[in-house]
mmCIF file of C-alpha atoms in Angstrom:
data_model
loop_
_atom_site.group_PDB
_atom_site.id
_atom_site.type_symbol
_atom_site.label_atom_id
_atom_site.label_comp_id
_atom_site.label_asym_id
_atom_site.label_seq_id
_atom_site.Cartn_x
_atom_site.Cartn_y
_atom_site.Cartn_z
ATOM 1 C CA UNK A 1 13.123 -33.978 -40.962
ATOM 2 C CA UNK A 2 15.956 -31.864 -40.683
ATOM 3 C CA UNK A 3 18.306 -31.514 -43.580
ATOM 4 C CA UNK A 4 21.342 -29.506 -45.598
ATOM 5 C CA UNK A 5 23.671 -30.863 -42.741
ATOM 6 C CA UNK A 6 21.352 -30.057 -39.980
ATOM 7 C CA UNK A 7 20.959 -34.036 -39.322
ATOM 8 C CA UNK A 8 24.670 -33.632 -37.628
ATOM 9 C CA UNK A 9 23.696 -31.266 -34.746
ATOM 10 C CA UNK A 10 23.963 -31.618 -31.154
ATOM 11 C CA UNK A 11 20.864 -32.276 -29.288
ATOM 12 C CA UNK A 12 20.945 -30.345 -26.207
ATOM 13 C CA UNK A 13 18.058 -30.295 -23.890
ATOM 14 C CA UNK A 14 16.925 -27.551 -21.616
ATOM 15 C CA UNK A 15 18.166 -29.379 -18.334
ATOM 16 C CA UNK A 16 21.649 -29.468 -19.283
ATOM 17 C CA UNK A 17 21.697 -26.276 -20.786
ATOM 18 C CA UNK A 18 20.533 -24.609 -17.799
ATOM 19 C CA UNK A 19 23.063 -26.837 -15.558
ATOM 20 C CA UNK A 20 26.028 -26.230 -17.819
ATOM 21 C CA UNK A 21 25.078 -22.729 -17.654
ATOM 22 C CA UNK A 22 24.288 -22.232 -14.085
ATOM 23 C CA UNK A 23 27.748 -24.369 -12.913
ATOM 24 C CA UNK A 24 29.785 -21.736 -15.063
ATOM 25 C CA UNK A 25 27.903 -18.523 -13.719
ATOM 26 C CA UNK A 26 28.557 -19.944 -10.162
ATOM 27 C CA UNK A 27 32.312 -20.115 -11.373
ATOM 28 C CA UNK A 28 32.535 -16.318 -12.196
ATOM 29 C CA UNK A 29 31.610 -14.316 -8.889
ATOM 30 C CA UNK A 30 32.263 -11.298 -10.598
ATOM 31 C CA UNK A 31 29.829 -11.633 -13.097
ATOM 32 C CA UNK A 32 26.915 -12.736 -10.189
ATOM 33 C CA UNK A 33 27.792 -9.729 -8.147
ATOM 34 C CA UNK A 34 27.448 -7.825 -10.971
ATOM 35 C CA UNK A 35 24.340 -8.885 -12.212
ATOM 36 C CA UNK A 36 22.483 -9.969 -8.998
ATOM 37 C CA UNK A 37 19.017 -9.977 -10.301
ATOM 38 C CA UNK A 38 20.159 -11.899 -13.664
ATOM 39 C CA UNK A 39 21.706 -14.444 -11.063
ATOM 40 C CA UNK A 40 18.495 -14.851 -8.948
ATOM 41 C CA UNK A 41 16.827 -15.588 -12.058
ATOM 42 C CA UNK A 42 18.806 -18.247 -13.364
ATOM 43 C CA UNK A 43 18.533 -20.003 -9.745
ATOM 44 C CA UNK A 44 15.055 -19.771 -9.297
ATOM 45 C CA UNK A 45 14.492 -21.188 -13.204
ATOM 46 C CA UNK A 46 17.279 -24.241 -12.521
ATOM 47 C CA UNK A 47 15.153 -24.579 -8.778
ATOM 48 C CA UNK A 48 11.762 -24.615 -10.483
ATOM 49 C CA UNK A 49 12.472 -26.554 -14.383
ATOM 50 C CA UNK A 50 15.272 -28.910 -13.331
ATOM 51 C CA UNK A 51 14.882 -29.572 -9.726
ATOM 52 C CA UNK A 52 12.015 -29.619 -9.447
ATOM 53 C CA UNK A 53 9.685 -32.525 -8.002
ATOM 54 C CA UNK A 54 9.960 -35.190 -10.991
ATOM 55 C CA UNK A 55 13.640 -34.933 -10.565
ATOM 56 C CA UNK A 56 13.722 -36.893 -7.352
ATOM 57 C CA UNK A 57 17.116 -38.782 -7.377
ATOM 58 C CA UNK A 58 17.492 -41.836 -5.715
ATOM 59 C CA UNK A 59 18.689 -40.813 -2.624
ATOM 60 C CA UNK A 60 16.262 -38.529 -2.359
ATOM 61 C CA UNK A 61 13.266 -41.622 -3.081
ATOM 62 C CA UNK A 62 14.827 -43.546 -0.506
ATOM 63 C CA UNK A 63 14.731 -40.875 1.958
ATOM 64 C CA UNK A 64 11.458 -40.538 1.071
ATOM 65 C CA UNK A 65 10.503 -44.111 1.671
ATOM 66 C CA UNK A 66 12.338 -43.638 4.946
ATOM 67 C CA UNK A 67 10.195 -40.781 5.844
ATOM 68 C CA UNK A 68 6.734 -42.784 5.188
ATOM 69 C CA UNK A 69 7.922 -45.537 7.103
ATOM 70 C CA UNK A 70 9.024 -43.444 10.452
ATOM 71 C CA UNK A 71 5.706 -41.460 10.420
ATOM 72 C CA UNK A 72 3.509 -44.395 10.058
ATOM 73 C CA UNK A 73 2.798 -43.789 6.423
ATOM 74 C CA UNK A 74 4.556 -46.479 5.281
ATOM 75 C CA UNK A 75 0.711 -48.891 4.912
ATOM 76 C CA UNK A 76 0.152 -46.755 1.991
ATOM 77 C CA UNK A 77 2.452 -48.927 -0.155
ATOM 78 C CA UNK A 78 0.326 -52.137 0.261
ATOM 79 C CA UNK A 79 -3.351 -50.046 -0.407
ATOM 80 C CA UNK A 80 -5.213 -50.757 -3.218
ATOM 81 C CA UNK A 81 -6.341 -49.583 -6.003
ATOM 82 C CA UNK A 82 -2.784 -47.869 -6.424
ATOM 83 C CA UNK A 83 -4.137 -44.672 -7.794
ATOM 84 C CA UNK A 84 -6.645 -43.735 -5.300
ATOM 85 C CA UNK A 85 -3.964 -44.670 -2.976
ATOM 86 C CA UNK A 86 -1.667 -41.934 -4.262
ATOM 87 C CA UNK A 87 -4.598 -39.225 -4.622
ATOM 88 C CA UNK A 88 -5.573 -40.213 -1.249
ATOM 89 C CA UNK A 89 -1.899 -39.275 -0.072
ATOM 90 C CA UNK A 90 -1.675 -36.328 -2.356
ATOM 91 C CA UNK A 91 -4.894 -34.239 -0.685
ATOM 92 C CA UNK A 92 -3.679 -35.366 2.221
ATOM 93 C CA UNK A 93 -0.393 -33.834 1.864
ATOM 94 C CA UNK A 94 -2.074 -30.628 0.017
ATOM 95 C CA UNK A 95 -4.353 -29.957 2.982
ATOM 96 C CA UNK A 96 -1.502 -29.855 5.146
ATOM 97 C CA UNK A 97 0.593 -27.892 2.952
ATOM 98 C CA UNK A 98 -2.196 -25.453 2.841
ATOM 99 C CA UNK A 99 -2.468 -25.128 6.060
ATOM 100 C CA UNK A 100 0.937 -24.515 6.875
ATOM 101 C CA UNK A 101 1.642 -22.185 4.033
ATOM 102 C CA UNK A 102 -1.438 -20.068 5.787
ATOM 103 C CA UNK A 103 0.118 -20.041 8.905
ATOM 104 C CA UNK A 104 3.341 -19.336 7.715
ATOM 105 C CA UNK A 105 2.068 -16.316 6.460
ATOM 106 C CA UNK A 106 0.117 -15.215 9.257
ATOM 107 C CA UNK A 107 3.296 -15.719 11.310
ATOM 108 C CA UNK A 108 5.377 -13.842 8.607
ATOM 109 C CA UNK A 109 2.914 -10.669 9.269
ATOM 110 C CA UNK A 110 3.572 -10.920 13.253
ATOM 111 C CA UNK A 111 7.169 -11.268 12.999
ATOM 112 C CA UNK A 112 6.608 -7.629 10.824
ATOM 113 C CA UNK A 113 4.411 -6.049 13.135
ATOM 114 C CA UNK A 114 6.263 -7.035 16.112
ATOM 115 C CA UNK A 115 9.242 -5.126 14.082
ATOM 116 C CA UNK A 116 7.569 -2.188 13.311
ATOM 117 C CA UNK A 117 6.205 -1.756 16.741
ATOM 118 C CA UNK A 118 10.007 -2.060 18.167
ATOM 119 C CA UNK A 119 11.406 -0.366 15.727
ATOM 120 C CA UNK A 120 9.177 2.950 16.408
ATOM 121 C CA UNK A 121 9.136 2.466 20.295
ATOM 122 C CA UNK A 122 12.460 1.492 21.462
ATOM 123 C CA UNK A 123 15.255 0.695 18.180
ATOM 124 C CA UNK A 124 15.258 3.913 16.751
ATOM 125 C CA UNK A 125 15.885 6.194 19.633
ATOM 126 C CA UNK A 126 18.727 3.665 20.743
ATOM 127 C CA UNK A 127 20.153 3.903 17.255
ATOM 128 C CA UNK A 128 19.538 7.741 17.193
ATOM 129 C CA UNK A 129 21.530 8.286 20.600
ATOM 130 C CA UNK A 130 24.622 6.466 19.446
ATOM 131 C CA UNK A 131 24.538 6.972 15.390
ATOM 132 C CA UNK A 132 27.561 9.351 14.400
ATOM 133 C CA UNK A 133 25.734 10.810 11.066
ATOM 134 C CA UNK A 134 22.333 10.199 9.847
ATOM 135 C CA UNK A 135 20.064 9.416 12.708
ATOM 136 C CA UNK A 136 16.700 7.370 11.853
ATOM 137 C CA UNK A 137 13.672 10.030 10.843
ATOM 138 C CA UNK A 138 10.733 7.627 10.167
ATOM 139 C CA UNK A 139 10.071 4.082 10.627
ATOM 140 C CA UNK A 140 7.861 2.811 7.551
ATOM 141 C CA UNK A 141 6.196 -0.290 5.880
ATOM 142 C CA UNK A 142 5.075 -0.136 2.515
ATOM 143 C CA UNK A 143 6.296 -2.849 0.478
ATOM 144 C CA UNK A 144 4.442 -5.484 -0.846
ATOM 145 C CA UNK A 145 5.230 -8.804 -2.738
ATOM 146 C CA UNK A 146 8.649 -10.573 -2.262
ATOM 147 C CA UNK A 147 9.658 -6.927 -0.607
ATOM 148 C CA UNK A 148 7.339 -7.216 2.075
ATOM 149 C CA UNK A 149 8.790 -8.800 4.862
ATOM 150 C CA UNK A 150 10.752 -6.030 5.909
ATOM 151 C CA UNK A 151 10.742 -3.027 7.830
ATOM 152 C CA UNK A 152 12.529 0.429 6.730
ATOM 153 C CA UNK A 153 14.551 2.859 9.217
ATOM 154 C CA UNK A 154 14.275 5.695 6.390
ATOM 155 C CA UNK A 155 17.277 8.050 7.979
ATOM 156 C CA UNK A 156 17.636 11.941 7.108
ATOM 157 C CA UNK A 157 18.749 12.697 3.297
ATOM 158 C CA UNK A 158 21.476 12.155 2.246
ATOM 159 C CA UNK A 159 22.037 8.488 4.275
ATOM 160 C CA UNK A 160 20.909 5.666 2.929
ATOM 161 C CA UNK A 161 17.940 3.828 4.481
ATOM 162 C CA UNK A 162 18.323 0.691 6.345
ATOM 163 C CA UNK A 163 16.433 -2.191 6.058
ATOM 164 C CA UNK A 164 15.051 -4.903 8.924
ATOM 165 C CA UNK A 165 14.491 -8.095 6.816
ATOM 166 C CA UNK A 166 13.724 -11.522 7.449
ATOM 167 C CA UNK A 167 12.271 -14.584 6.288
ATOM 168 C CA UNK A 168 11.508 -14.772 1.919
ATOM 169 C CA UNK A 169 12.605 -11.162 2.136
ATOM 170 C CA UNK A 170 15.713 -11.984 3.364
ATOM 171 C CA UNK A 171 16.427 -14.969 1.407
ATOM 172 C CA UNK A 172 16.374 -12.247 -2.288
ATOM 173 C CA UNK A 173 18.745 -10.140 -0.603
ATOM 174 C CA UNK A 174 20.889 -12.450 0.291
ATOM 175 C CA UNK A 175 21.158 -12.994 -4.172
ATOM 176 C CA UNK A 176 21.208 -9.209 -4.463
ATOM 177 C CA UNK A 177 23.931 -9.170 -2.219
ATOM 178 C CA UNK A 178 28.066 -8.099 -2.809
ATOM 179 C CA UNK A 179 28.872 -10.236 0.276
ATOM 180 C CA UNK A 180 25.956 -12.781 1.210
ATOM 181 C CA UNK A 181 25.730 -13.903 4.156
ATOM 182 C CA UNK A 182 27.127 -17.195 4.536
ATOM 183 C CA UNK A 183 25.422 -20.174 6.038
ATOM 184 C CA UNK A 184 21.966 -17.933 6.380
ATOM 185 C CA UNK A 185 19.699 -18.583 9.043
ATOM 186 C CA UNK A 186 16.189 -17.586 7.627
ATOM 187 C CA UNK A 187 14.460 -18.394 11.304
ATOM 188 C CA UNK A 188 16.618 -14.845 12.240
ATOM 189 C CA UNK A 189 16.545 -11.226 11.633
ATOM 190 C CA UNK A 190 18.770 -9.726 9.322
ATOM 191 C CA UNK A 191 19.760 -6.513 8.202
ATOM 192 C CA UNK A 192 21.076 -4.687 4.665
ATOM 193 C CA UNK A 193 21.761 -1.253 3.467
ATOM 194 C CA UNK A 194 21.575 -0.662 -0.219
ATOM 195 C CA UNK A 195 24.663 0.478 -2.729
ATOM 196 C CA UNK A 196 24.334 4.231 -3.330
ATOM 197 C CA UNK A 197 22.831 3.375 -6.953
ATOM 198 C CA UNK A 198 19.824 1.496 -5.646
ATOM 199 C CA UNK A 199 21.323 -1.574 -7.925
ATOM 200 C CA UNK A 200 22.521 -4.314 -5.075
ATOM 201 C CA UNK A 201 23.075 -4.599 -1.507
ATOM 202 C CA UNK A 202 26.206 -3.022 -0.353
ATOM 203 C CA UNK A 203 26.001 -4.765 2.878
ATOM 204 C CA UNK A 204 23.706 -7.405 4.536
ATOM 205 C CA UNK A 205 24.155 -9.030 8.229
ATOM 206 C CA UNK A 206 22.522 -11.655 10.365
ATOM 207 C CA UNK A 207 21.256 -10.701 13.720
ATOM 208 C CA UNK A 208 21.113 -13.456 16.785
ATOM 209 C CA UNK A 209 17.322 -12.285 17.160
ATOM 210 C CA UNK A 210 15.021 -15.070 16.242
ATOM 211 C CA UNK A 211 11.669 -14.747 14.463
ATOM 212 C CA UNK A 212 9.774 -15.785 17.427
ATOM 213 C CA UNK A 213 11.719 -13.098 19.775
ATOM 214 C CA UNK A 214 10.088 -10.771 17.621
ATOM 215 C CA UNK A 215 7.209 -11.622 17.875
ATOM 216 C CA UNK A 216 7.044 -12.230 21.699
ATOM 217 C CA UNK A 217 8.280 -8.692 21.898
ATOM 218 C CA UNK A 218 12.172 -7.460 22.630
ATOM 219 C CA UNK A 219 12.502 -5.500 25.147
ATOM 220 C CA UNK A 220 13.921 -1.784 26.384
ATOM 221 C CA UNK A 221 17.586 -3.446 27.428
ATOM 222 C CA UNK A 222 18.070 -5.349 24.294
ATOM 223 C CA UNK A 223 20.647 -4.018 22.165
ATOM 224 C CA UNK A 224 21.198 -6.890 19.368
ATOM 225 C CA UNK A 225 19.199 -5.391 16.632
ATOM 226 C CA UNK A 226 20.714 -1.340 17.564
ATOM 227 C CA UNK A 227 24.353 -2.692 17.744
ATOM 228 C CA UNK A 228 23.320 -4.761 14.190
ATOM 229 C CA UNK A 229 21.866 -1.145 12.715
ATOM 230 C CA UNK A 230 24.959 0.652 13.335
ATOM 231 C CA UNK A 231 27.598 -2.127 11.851
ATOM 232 C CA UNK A 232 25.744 -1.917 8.952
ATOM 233 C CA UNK A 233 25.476 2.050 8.782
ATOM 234 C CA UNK A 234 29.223 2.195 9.652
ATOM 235 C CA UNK A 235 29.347 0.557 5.635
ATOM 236 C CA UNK A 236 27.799 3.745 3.716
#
C-alpha cells in the first residue's frame, strides 16, 4: 500500500542490516575500542538474530549429518512418523543440554572457590612480597551475573584492583578490552586491570593455568598466576 513515491524504496531486512553494519564496525577498531559495550552488543544481537540456529548453512547441515552418523544417530533419519522422530531427538538433546549446562555451572563455582581460596592463602602474599607499589589488601567476591566468575585482588587506594577471571567472565572482557587477547583460551585463567575511568579494560592477559588446576588446587611453589598479577599491575 505504500504510495507518494514510497513504492520505489529499498527493502532492507534486519539480517543484512545488522551484517552490513557489523562488517563495517569490525572495519573501524577505533570506534570498537571506544565503545566496547556498544560493540558487545551488536555481536551478541548478530550471534543471537542472524546466526542463530535456523541459519544453519550447508556446510554446517552436512556436518551435522556427519555428526549423527559417527555417534550412531544416524537411524533417526529412516524413523517414522517424522515428527515424533524429531521431538524424540529434540528432548533428547534438551536433557542433555540441561544437564551439562548444570554441571557447567557447578564447575564454574569450583573453579571460583578454588580461586578465592588461593588467592587468600598463598597468591597474595607472593604478589605482596615482590609488588613495587600497591600491594593486595583484601581478596573479595561479590559479583553476580555475567561478572561473577571472577575473583578481585582489591589493592590499597589509589591502585587499581585486579581482577582473576575466567570462563563467560572472561569471554565480556575480552569485548571490553583495548588489546584482547588473541586466540583466547576460555578453558584458562586470565587476568585484567581496569582503565583508570572504570570505562574498559586497560589490560587483559591469559595465564597457562587451566580451569581444572584450579580446581585441583595450585600449590605454595607455583608462581604462574603471581608472575601474571604483576605483568598486568606493571600496566597502571
Amino acid at each position: 500500500m505504500q504510495k507518494d513515491g514510497w513504492e520505489q524504496a529499498v527493502v532492507v531486512t534486519y539480517a543484512e542490516l545488522l551484517r552490513a553494519l557489523l562488517s563495517h564496525v569490525e572495519q573501524n577498531r577505533a570506534w570498537r575500542v571506544k565503545h566496547p559495550d556498544q560493540h558487545f552488543f551488536m555481536r551478541q544481537m548478530f550471534q543471537h538474530f542472524v546466526e542463530g540456529p535456523a541459519s544453519m548453512n550447508t556446510e554446517d547441515t552436512i556436518s551435522f549429518i556427519s555428526t549423527m552418523c559417527e555417534t550412531g544417530e544416524s537411524a533417526r533419519y529412516g524413523h517414522r512418523p517424522r515428527d515424533v522422530a524429531i521431538q524424540e531427538f529434540v528432548d533428547l538433546v534438551a536433557e542433555h543440554a540441561r544437564r551439562q549446562f548444570e554441571d557447567s555451572r557447578a564447575t564454574l563455582a569450583a573453579v571460583k572457590n578454588g580461586l578465592r581460596t588461593y588467592s587468600r592463602s598463598v597468591l597474595a602474599e607472593q604478589v605482596n612480597e615482590r609488588i613495587d607499589r600497591g600491594p593486595i589488601e583484601k581478596v573479595v567476591t561479590r559479583f553476580v551475573g555475567k561478572w561473577e566468575w571472577c575473583v578481585e585482588l582489591q589493592r590499597v587506594n589509589p591502585h587499581p584492583t585486579i581482577f582473576l577471571e575466567f570462563g563467560p567472565t572472561a569471554a565480556v572482557e575480552q569485548h571490553r578490552a583495548l588489546l584482547p587477547v588473541e586466540d583466547p583460551d576460555y578453558s584458562r585463567v586470565f587476568i585484567s586491570l581496569w582503565t583508570a575511568d572504570g570505562s574498559g579494560i586497560q589490560k587483559i592477559v591469559q595465564t597457562d593455568v587451566g580451569l581444572a588446576e584450579a580446581i585441583d588446587g595450585l600449590t605454595a611453589d607455583d608462581h604462574r598466576l603471581c608472575d601474571g598479577v604483576l605483568r598486568v599491575a606493571a600496566a597502571a
